[in-house]
Amino acid sequence: MKTKNIILYTLLLFSCFACEDFLEEDPRALVAPETFYRSESDVRQAVVGIYAILKNNSIYGQLGLDLFYDNGADILEPNRSANIVEPMGNYSLNEAIADASTQKMSVSDTWKDLYRVIYNANIIIDKTTGNSAISVAAQTDIIAEVRFIRGLCYWHIANLWGDAPFYTEALTLDQIRVLGRTDEATILDSVLADLQFAQLHLASDYPEEQRGRASKWAAAIIEAKLHMQQKNWQAGLNKSLEIINQSPHRLLTNYADVFDPKNEYNDEIIWSLDFAKDIRGQFEEGTVRADGSFPSVFGNGNWRPSMFSPRLRDEPKNSSERSALADALEARGEAFNGTGLQVAAKDFAEKFPLNDLRRSINIVDNYLGFDLNFPYMAKVWNLDVDDSPRFNHSDNRLVFRLADVYLMAAECENELNGPVNAYQYIHPIRQRAFITQAEWELVGLSQQEFREVIYDERKWELAGECNRRYDLIRWGILFDVVENLEYRFWTPNTNIRPYHVKLPIPLQELQVNPALLESDPSNNGYR
């Protein structure tokens, strides 16, 4: 969908709200559903609209989900004391801070945009079902895709907030703004139903012009994760093996190739969100010039590579060599023109095995012969000046890949039966990470020892891919890990509290809808 839907992304569909507060929308400002959905094309455009919301900075664009799934753990830290990252990285978050929006990234922005998707998904489903202008086959395909996206958003909401407002009908804004919180288990039951429907009806893969759409396997991997959250190990194993054995995806032989920006749809990637240069994100207000052109420093919201790419003012370690470094980069068509905000955590860099082949792309502390001040994560950066200028990237956002599934299968098998049959799933991941069999082969481990290997293997393999805090929380070891880390700037090890496994509902949401406090006056422990 990278080029085919460029024009579609610029449309202000009803799904593309531009107001500040979702629950304070003026319905007159929206395109009325009764004037839309007159053809299959209309509905397909609406689906593109909700994919576009997923690409906002608050979710999969800049540092949206990264803030909540990776920061405040043992893989990523900022390279300076930045207010965007501090509430999560230092565990200073409270209800008021949750409202503070920087470049459309905050607890509040993520909450609003996830619910924007859900609101529009419900309308799309309602207006598609039984629509005589759309064939039955197209109706099923559209509804399956939208139910996947709705399930994805509710899964994130349950992970981040637990109990939360929940609805699957095409409600009005007045009806939504008085909803209380539904228990997390009920939400996850609905997520499971959405995912299973999606798997029954979505395609296994798509032709080139439709890449970027979620396949049935994207729904399957979330289902497997959901089972593992609930410690339903057999169901998690079954679903993981279904993906491994029946999907068209395969492990690449070279770890670094998975992240090659020139091969963004490689066989290992189950789902990535496609981005293109020079396309506006929905909420990048004020970025269009009077003549209708776009400033070169802004892209379509996919600023994530700029967050990981170094900035020249920070490098190299010997500042007198800065001009020489700049010249060396320019000769390669590259530049250190990112923000450098997200770098490998101190603990992560110090503990990453030196003989692990994955280290060179997860920890870069020397580039072109210049020692650097910070250890950068090159798997996420892009230094190419032409293809990936600052804040204007065409790089896709990797969401799910097959290596994760192999490690999930290994974990489930170990929890069920111990490690004897679990080695077969972890070994393919380790084989490409080490040169010799003596290095990659695991033997003679107890169930607990294998469990601890999984803790580390997921860290080394999936670094920077929005898994770590999620994993540490479901394993019940977040506090132990954080309390025993040394950080560059802050003291999260002394600030972290048990309630930090969930986020607070933002204060402005509570002011608009007091019913959100009825079932939990403590707001997840934050008051």
mmCIF file of N, CA and C in Angstrom, residues 129-227:
data_model
loop_
_atom_site.group_PDB
_atom_site.id
_atom_site.type_symbol
_atom_site.label_atom_id
_atom_site.label_comp_id
_atom_site.label_asym_id
_atom_site.label_seq_id
_atom_site.Cartn_x
_atom_site.Cartn_y
_atom_site.Cartn_z
ATOM 1 N N THR A 129 -21.806 -4.410 7.126
ATOM 2 C CA THR A 129 -22.650 -5.590 7.309
ATOM 3 C C THR A 129 -23.993 -5.414 6.607
ATOM 4 N N GLY A 130 -24.270 -6.313 5.683
ATOM 5 C CA GLY A 130 -25.545 -6.267 4.968
ATOM 6 C C GLY A 130 -25.664 -5.152 3.962
ATOM 7 N N ASN A 131 -24.574 -4.507 3.609
ATOM 8 C CA ASN A 131 -24.602 -3.403 2.647
ATOM 9 C C ASN A 131 -24.785 -3.980 1.238
ATOM 10 N N SER A 132 -25.894 -3.674 0.606
ATOM 11 C CA SER A 132 -26.215 -4.269 -0.696
ATOM 12 C C SER A 132 -25.285 -3.797 -1.809
ATOM 13 N N ALA A 133 -24.541 -2.708 -1.563
ATOM 14 C CA ALA A 133 -23.615 -2.204 -2.578
ATOM 15 C C ALA A 133 -22.285 -2.954 -2.561
ATOM 16 N N ILE A 134 -22.104 -3.853 -1.594
ATOM 17 C CA ILE A 134 -20.846 -4.564 -1.420
ATOM 18 C C ILE A 134 -21.120 -6.064 -1.477
ATOM 19 N N SER A 135 -20.333 -6.796 -2.215
ATOM 20 C CA SER A 135 -20.543 -8.241 -2.314
ATOM 21 C C SER A 135 -20.338 -8.895 -0.950
ATOM 22 N N VAL A 136 -20.946 -10.059 -0.781
ATOM 23 C CA VAL A 136 -20.824 -10.771 0.494
ATOM 24 C C VAL A 136 -19.367 -11.119 0.770
ATOM 25 N N ALA A 137 -18.646 -11.520 -0.264
ATOM 26 C CA ALA A 137 -17.228 -11.865 -0.078
ATOM 27 C C ALA A 137 -16.426 -10.653 0.368
ATOM 28 N N ALA A 138 -16.680 -9.503 -0.231
ATOM 29 C CA ALA A 138 -15.962 -8.289 0.161
ATOM 30 C C ALA A 138 -16.355 -7.859 1.563
ATOM 31 N N GLN A 139 -17.615 -7.984 1.912
ATOM 32 C CA GLN A 139 -18.057 -7.665 3.270
ATOM 33 C C GLN A 139 -17.267 -8.481 4.289
ATOM 34 N N THR A 140 -17.168 -9.778 4.045
ATOM 35 C CA THR A 140 -16.467 -10.668 4.980
ATOM 36 C C THR A 140 -15.001 -10.280 5.107
ATOM 37 N N ASP A 141 -14.372 -9.995 3.980
ATOM 38 C CA ASP A 141 -12.958 -9.619 3.983
ATOM 39 C C ASP A 141 -12.744 -8.317 4.752
ATOM 40 N N ILE A 142 -13.571 -7.337 4.496
ATOM 41 C CA ILE A 142 -13.444 -6.037 5.165
ATOM 42 C C ILE A 142 -13.677 -6.174 6.663
ATOM 43 N N ILE A 143 -14.723 -6.867 7.028
ATOM 44 C CA ILE A 143 -15.044 -7.011 8.447
ATOM 45 C C ILE A 143 -13.940 -7.772 9.168
ATOM 46 N N ALA A 144 -13.390 -8.809 8.516
ATOM 47 C CA ALA A 144 -12.303 -9.565 9.148
ATOM 48 C C ALA A 144 -11.092 -8.672 9.401
ATOM 49 N N GLU A 145 -10.746 -7.846 8.420
ATOM 50 C CA GLU A 145 -9.591 -6.963 8.575
ATOM 51 C C GLU A 145 -9.828 -5.935 9.675
ATOM 52 N N VAL A 146 -11.027 -5.388 9.705
ATOM 53 C CA VAL A 146 -11.340 -4.364 10.714
ATOM 54 C C VAL A 146 -11.440 -4.993 12.098
ATOM 55 N N ARG A 147 -11.952 -6.188 12.190
ATOM 56 C CA ARG A 147 -11.996 -6.853 13.504
ATOM 57 C C ARG A 147 -10.588 -7.168 13.998
ATOM 58 N N PHE A 148 -9.675 -7.501 13.085
ATOM 59 C CA PHE A 148 -8.284 -7.661 13.515
ATOM 60 C C PHE A 148 -7.763 -6.366 14.114
ATOM 61 N N ILE A 149 -7.967 -5.259 13.423
ATOM 62 C CA ILE A 149 -7.442 -3.979 13.900
ATOM 63 C C ILE A 149 -8.096 -3.598 15.223
ATOM 64 N N ARG A 150 -9.383 -3.820 15.343
ATOM 65 C CA ARG A 150 -10.059 -3.540 16.618
ATOM 66 C C ARG A 150 -9.505 -4.429 17.725
ATOM 67 N N GLY A 151 -9.314 -5.707 17.425
ATOM 68 C CA GLY A 151 -8.755 -6.606 18.427
ATOM 69 C C GLY A 151 -7.360 -6.187 18.847
ATOM 70 N N LEU A 152 -6.545 -5.773 17.878
ATOM 71 C CA LEU A 152 -5.197 -5.275 18.173
ATOM 72 C C LEU A 152 -5.254 -4.111 19.152
ATOM 73 N N CYS A 153 -6.154 -3.162 18.893
ATOM 74 C CA CYS A 153 -6.229 -1.973 19.753
ATOM 75 C C CYS A 153 -6.734 -2.317 21.146
ATOM 76 N N TYR A 154 -7.729 -3.165 21.237
ATOM 77 C CA TYR A 154 -8.216 -3.560 22.566
ATOM 78 C C TYR A 154 -7.164 -4.384 23.314
ATOM 79 N N TRP A 155 -6.370 -5.146 22.580
ATOM 80 C CA TRP A 155 -5.280 -5.894 23.227
ATOM 81 C C TRP A 155 -4.274 -4.927 23.840
ATOM 82 N N HIS A 156 -3.900 -3.890 23.100
ATOM 83 C CA HIS A 156 -3.002 -2.878 23.659
ATOM 84 C C HIS A 156 -3.649 -2.180 24.859
ATOM 85 N N ILE A 157 -4.914 -1.852 24.762
ATOM 86 C CA ILE A 157 -5.601 -1.171 25.865
ATOM 87 C C ILE A 157 -5.606 -2.044 27.112
ATOM 88 N N ALA A 158 -5.912 -3.326 26.941
ATOM 89 C CA ALA A 158 -5.915 -4.236 28.093
ATOM 90 C C ALA A 158 -4.513 -4.366 28.680
ATOM 91 N N ASN A 159 -3.491 -4.447 27.824
ATOM 92 C CA ASN A 159 -2.114 -4.544 28.315
ATOM 93 C C ASN A 159 -1.711 -3.303 29.103
ATOM 94 N N LEU A 160 -2.097 -2.138 28.599
ATOM 95 C CA LEU A 160 -1.615 -0.881 29.177
ATOM 96 C C LEU A 160 -2.458 -0.387 30.332
ATOM 97 N N TRP A 161 -3.800 -0.580 30.272
ATOM 98 C CA TRP A 161 -4.677 -0.041 31.320
ATOM 99 C C TRP A 161 -5.461 -1.104 32.070
ATOM 100 N N GLY A 162 -5.524 -2.314 31.577
ATOM 101 C CA GLY A 162 -6.334 -3.328 32.245
ATOM 102 C C GLY A 162 -7.807 -3.081 31.987
ATOM 103 N N ASP A 163 -8.583 -2.889 33.034
ATOM 104 C CA ASP A 163 -9.996 -2.558 32.887
ATOM 105 C C ASP A 163 -10.117 -1.221 32.154
ATOM 106 N N ALA A 164 -11.049 -1.140 31.208
ATOM 107 C CA ALA A 164 -11.143 0.064 30.372
ATOM 108 C C ALA A 164 -12.516 0.111 29.712
ATOM 109 N N PRO A 165 -12.910 1.269 29.184
ATOM 110 C CA PRO A 165 -14.171 1.333 28.436
ATOM 111 C C PRO A 165 -14.151 0.342 27.275
ATOM 112 N N PHE A 166 -15.281 -0.302 27.066
ATOM 113 C CA PHE A 166 -15.343 -1.350 26.058
ATOM 114 C C PHE A 166 -16.697 -1.327 25.381
ATOM 115 N N TYR A 167 -16.668 -1.331 24.054
ATOM 116 C CA TYR A 167 -17.911 -1.420 23.288
ATOM 117 C C TYR A 167 -17.574 -1.899 21.886
ATOM 118 N N THR A 168 -18.496 -2.626 21.275
ATOM 119 C CA THR A 168 -18.282 -3.149 19.924
ATOM 120 C C THR A 168 -19.428 -2.753 18.995
ATOM 121 N N GLU A 169 -20.241 -1.804 19.429
ATOM 122 C CA GLU A 169 -21.328 -1.311 18.595
ATOM 123 C C GLU A 169 -20.984 0.084 18.086
ATOM 124 N N ALA A 170 -21.745 0.542 17.099
ATOM 125 C CA ALA A 170 -21.542 1.883 16.548
ATOM 126 C C ALA A 170 -22.248 2.894 17.438
ATOM 127 N N LEU A 171 -21.625 3.203 18.575
ATOM 128 C CA LEU A 171 -22.222 4.120 19.545
ATOM 129 C C LEU A 171 -21.968 5.572 19.143
ATOM 130 N N THR A 172 -22.816 6.455 19.660
ATOM 131 C CA THR A 172 -22.577 7.878 19.478
ATOM 132 C C THR A 172 -21.547 8.348 20.503
ATOM 133 N N LEU A 173 -20.978 9.525 20.286
ATOM 134 C CA LEU A 173 -20.006 10.065 21.235
ATOM 135 C C LEU A 173 -20.646 10.320 22.590
ATOM 136 N N ASP A 174 -21.907 10.714 22.598
ATOM 137 C CA ASP A 174 -22.596 10.933 23.874
ATOM 138 C C ASP A 174 -22.727 9.629 24.648
ATOM 139 N N GLN A 175 -22.951 8.535 23.950
ATOM 140 C CA GLN A 175 -23.045 7.236 24.624
ATOM 141 C C GLN A 175 -21.677 6.786 25.138
ATOM 142 N N ILE A 176 -20.638 7.074 24.382
ATOM 143 C CA ILE A 176 -19.297 6.632 24.757
ATOM 144 C C ILE A 176 -18.798 7.380 25.979
ATOM 145 N N ARG A 177 -19.079 8.671 26.066
ATOM 146 C CA ARG A 177 -18.471 9.486 27.115
ATOM 147 C C ARG A 177 -19.015 9.204 28.517
ATOM 148 N N VAL A 178 -19.988 8.291 28.623
ATOM 149 C CA VAL A 178 -20.480 7.923 29.960
ATOM 150 C C VAL A 178 -20.169 6.472 30.301
ATOM 151 N N LEU A 179 -19.417 5.792 29.450
ATOM 152 C CA LEU A 179 -19.083 4.390 29.720
ATOM 153 C C LEU A 179 -18.114 4.285 30.889
ATOM 154 N N GLY A 180 -18.371 3.316 31.764
ATOM 155 C CA GLY A 180 -17.415 2.993 32.809
ATOM 156 C C GLY A 180 -16.383 2.008 32.285
ATOM 157 N N ARG A 181 -15.651 1.386 33.194
ATOM 158 C CA ARG A 181 -14.608 0.442 32.808
ATOM 159 C C ARG A 181 -15.153 -0.982 32.816
ATOM 160 N N THR A 182 -14.801 -1.737 31.788
ATOM 161 C CA THR A 182 -15.115 -3.156 31.704
ATOM 162 C C THR A 182 -13.889 -3.937 32.148
ATOM 163 N N ASP A 183 -14.107 -5.075 32.810
ATOM 164 C CA ASP A 183 -12.961 -5.819 33.326
ATOM 165 C C ASP A 183 -12.103 -6.354 32.189
ATOM 166 N N GLU A 184 -10.808 -6.460 32.464
ATOM 167 C CA GLU A 184 -9.820 -6.847 31.465
ATOM 168 C C GLU A 184 -10.133 -8.196 30.838
ATOM 169 N N ALA A 185 -10.606 -9.161 31.637
ATOM 170 C CA ALA A 185 -10.884 -10.500 31.108
ATOM 171 C C ALA A 185 -11.957 -10.463 30.028
ATOM 172 N N THR A 186 -12.984 -9.655 30.231
ATOM 173 C CA THR A 186 -14.053 -9.534 29.236
ATOM 174 C C THR A 186 -13.517 -8.926 27.947
ATOM 175 N N ILE A 187 -12.665 -7.917 28.082
ATOM 176 C CA ILE A 187 -12.066 -7.288 26.903
ATOM 177 C C ILE A 187 -11.234 -8.307 26.125
ATOM 178 N N LEU A 188 -10.429 -9.085 26.836
ATOM 179 C CA LEU A 188 -9.571 -10.058 26.164
ATOM 180 C C LEU A 188 -10.376 -11.183 25.522
ATOM 181 N N ASP A 189 -11.514 -11.526 26.114
ATOM 182 C CA ASP A 189 -12.388 -12.516 25.467
ATOM 183 C C ASP A 189 -12.862 -11.992 24.108
ATOM 184 N N SER A 190 -13.200 -10.722 24.053
ATOM 185 C CA SER A 190 -13.633 -10.126 22.801
ATOM 186 C C SER A 190 -12.480 -10.037 21.809
ATOM 187 N N VAL A 191 -11.282 -9.706 22.312
ATOM 188 C CA VAL A 191 -10.098 -9.683 21.448
ATOM 189 C C VAL A 191 -9.899 -11.047 20.798
ATOM 190 N N LEU A 192 -10.002 -12.101 21.606
ATOM 191 C CA LEU A 192 -9.822 -13.452 21.087
ATOM 192 C C LEU A 192 -10.842 -13.755 19.993
ATOM 193 N N ALA A 193 -12.095 -13.365 20.219
ATOM 194 C CA ALA A 193 -13.129 -13.600 19.213
ATOM 195 C C ALA A 193 -12.827 -12.844 17.920
ATOM 196 N N ASP A 194 -12.381 -11.607 18.034
ATOM 197 C CA ASP A 194 -12.030 -10.828 16.846
ATOM 198 C C ASP A 194 -10.869 -11.476 16.092
ATOM 199 N N LEU A 195 -9.857 -11.907 16.826
ATOM 200 C CA LEU A 195 -8.683 -12.502 16.197
ATOM 201 C C LEU A 195 -9.020 -13.818 15.500
ATOM 202 N N GLN A 196 -9.860 -14.612 16.125
ATOM 203 C CA GLN A 196 -10.223 -15.888 15.528
ATOM 204 C C GLN A 196 -11.068 -15.694 14.273
ATOM 205 N N PHE A 197 -11.962 -14.700 14.282
ATOM 206 C CA PHE A 197 -12.724 -14.379 13.081
ATOM 207 C C PHE A 197 -11.783 -13.921 11.971
ATOM 208 N N ALA A 198 -10.827 -13.091 12.330
ATOM 209 C CA ALA A 198 -9.867 -12.595 11.339
ATOM 210 C C ALA A 198 -9.072 -13.740 10.725
ATOM 211 N N GLN A 199 -8.667 -14.699 11.537
ATOM 212 C CA GLN A 199 -7.882 -15.813 11.014
ATOM 213 C C GLN A 199 -8.688 -16.687 10.058
ATOM 214 N N LEU A 200 -9.979 -16.795 10.297
ATOM 215 C CA LEU A 200 -10.826 -17.600 9.420
ATOM 216 C C LEU A 200 -10.985 -16.975 8.044
ATOM 217 N N HIS A 201 -10.911 -15.638 7.977
ATOM 218 C CA HIS A 201 -11.320 -14.974 6.745
ATOM 219 C C HIS A 201 -10.247 -14.118 6.066
ATOM 220 N N LEU A 202 -9.153 -13.811 6.748
ATOM 221 C CA LEU A 202 -8.111 -13.033 6.107
ATOM 222 C C LEU A 202 -7.209 -13.923 5.261
ATOM 223 N N ALA A 203 -6.556 -13.327 4.298
ATOM 224 C CA ALA A 203 -5.640 -14.062 3.434
ATOM 225 C C ALA A 203 -4.364 -14.425 4.180
ATOM 226 N N SER A 204 -3.686 -15.452 3.678
ATOM 227 C CA SER A 204 -2.412 -15.862 4.261
ATOM 228 C C SER A 204 -1.302 -14.883 3.885
ATOM 229 N N ASP A 205 -1.395 -14.305 2.701
ATOM 230 C CA ASP A 205 -0.479 -13.251 2.270
ATOM 231 C C ASP A 205 -1.166 -12.436 1.190
ATOM 232 N N TYR A 206 -0.514 -11.372 0.759
ATOM 233 C CA TYR A 206 -1.140 -10.444 -0.177
ATOM 234 C C TYR A 206 -0.212 -10.147 -1.342
ATOM 235 N N PRO A 207 -0.774 -9.769 -2.486
ATOM 236 C CA PRO A 207 0.079 -9.348 -3.610
ATOM 237 C C PRO A 207 0.815 -8.062 -3.261
ATOM 238 N N GLU A 208 1.815 -7.756 -4.059
ATOM 239 C CA GLU A 208 2.713 -6.642 -3.750
ATOM 240 C C GLU A 208 1.972 -5.331 -3.526
ATOM 241 N N GLU A 209 0.946 -5.063 -4.337
ATOM 242 C CA GLU A 209 0.263 -3.778 -4.223
ATOM 243 C C GLU A 209 -0.574 -3.661 -2.949
ATOM 244 N N GLN A 210 -0.761 -4.769 -2.227
ATOM 245 C CA GLN A 210 -1.537 -4.719 -0.987
ATOM 246 C C GLN A 210 -0.679 -4.987 0.253
ATOM 247 N N ARG A 211 0.632 -5.006 0.086
ATOM 248 C CA ARG A 211 1.499 -5.218 1.239
ATOM 249 C C ARG A 211 1.278 -4.109 2.262
ATOM 250 N N GLY A 212 1.334 -4.489 3.497
ATOM 251 C CA GLY A 212 1.021 -3.565 4.574
ATOM 252 C C GLY A 212 -0.284 -3.935 5.245
ATOM 253 N N ARG A 213 -1.139 -4.671 4.538
ATOM 254 C CA ARG A 213 -2.358 -5.193 5.167
ATOM 255 C C ARG A 213 -1.984 -6.325 6.123
ATOM 256 N N ALA A 214 -2.720 -6.450 7.174
ATOM 257 C CA ALA A 214 -2.490 -7.543 8.118
ATOM 258 C C ALA A 214 -3.059 -8.841 7.562
ATOM 259 N N SER A 215 -2.283 -9.905 7.621
ATOM 260 C CA SER A 215 -2.739 -11.215 7.177
ATOM 261 C C SER A 215 -3.314 -11.983 8.369
ATOM 262 N N LYS A 216 -3.790 -13.197 8.095
ATOM 263 C CA LYS A 216 -4.300 -14.048 9.160
ATOM 264 C C LYS A 216 -3.221 -14.364 10.190
ATOM 265 N N TRP A 217 -1.945 -14.328 9.763
ATOM 266 C CA TRP A 217 -0.862 -14.705 10.671
ATOM 267 C C TRP A 217 -0.563 -13.587 11.671
ATOM 268 N N ALA A 218 -0.857 -12.344 11.319
ATOM 269 C CA ALA A 218 -0.741 -11.263 12.297
ATOM 270 C C ALA A 218 -1.746 -11.460 13.417
ATOM 271 N N ALA A 219 -2.955 -11.890 13.049
ATOM 272 C CA ALA A 219 -3.966 -12.191 14.072
ATOM 273 C C ALA A 219 -3.556 -13.400 14.896
ATOM 274 N N ALA A 220 -2.933 -14.387 14.252
ATOM 275 C CA ALA A 220 -2.545 -15.614 14.947
ATOM 276 C C ALA A 220 -1.474 -15.353 16.007
ATOM 277 N N ILE A 221 -0.503 -14.483 15.693
ATOM 278 C CA ILE A 221 0.565 -14.264 16.672
ATOM 279 C C ILE A 221 0.030 -13.524 17.904
ATOM 280 N N ILE A 222 -0.914 -12.610 17.712
ATOM 281 C CA ILE A 222 -1.499 -11.956 18.892
ATOM 282 C C ILE A 222 -2.295 -12.960 19.709
ATOM 283 N N GLU A 223 -3.021 -13.856 19.021
ATOM 284 C CA GLU A 223 -3.755 -14.882 19.764
ATOM 285 C C GLU A 223 -2.800 -15.735 20.603
ATOM 286 N N ALA A 224 -1.685 -16.128 20.017
ATOM 287 C CA ALA A 224 -0.708 -16.924 20.759
ATOM 288 C C ALA A 224 -0.181 -16.146 21.961
ATOM 289 N N LYS A 225 0.090 -14.873 21.780
ATOM 290 C CA LYS A 225 0.564 -14.044 22.896
ATOM 291 C C LYS A 225 -0.494 -13.935 23.979
ATOM 292 N N LEU A 226 -1.734 -13.787 23.561
ATOM 293 C CA LEU A 226 -2.822 -13.685 24.531
ATOM 294 C C LEU A 226 -2.923 -14.959 25.363
ATOM 295 N N HIS A 227 -2.839 -16.122 24.719
ATOM 296 C CA HIS A 227 -2.871 -17.391 25.459
ATOM 297 C C HIS A 227 -1.717 -17.455 26.465
#
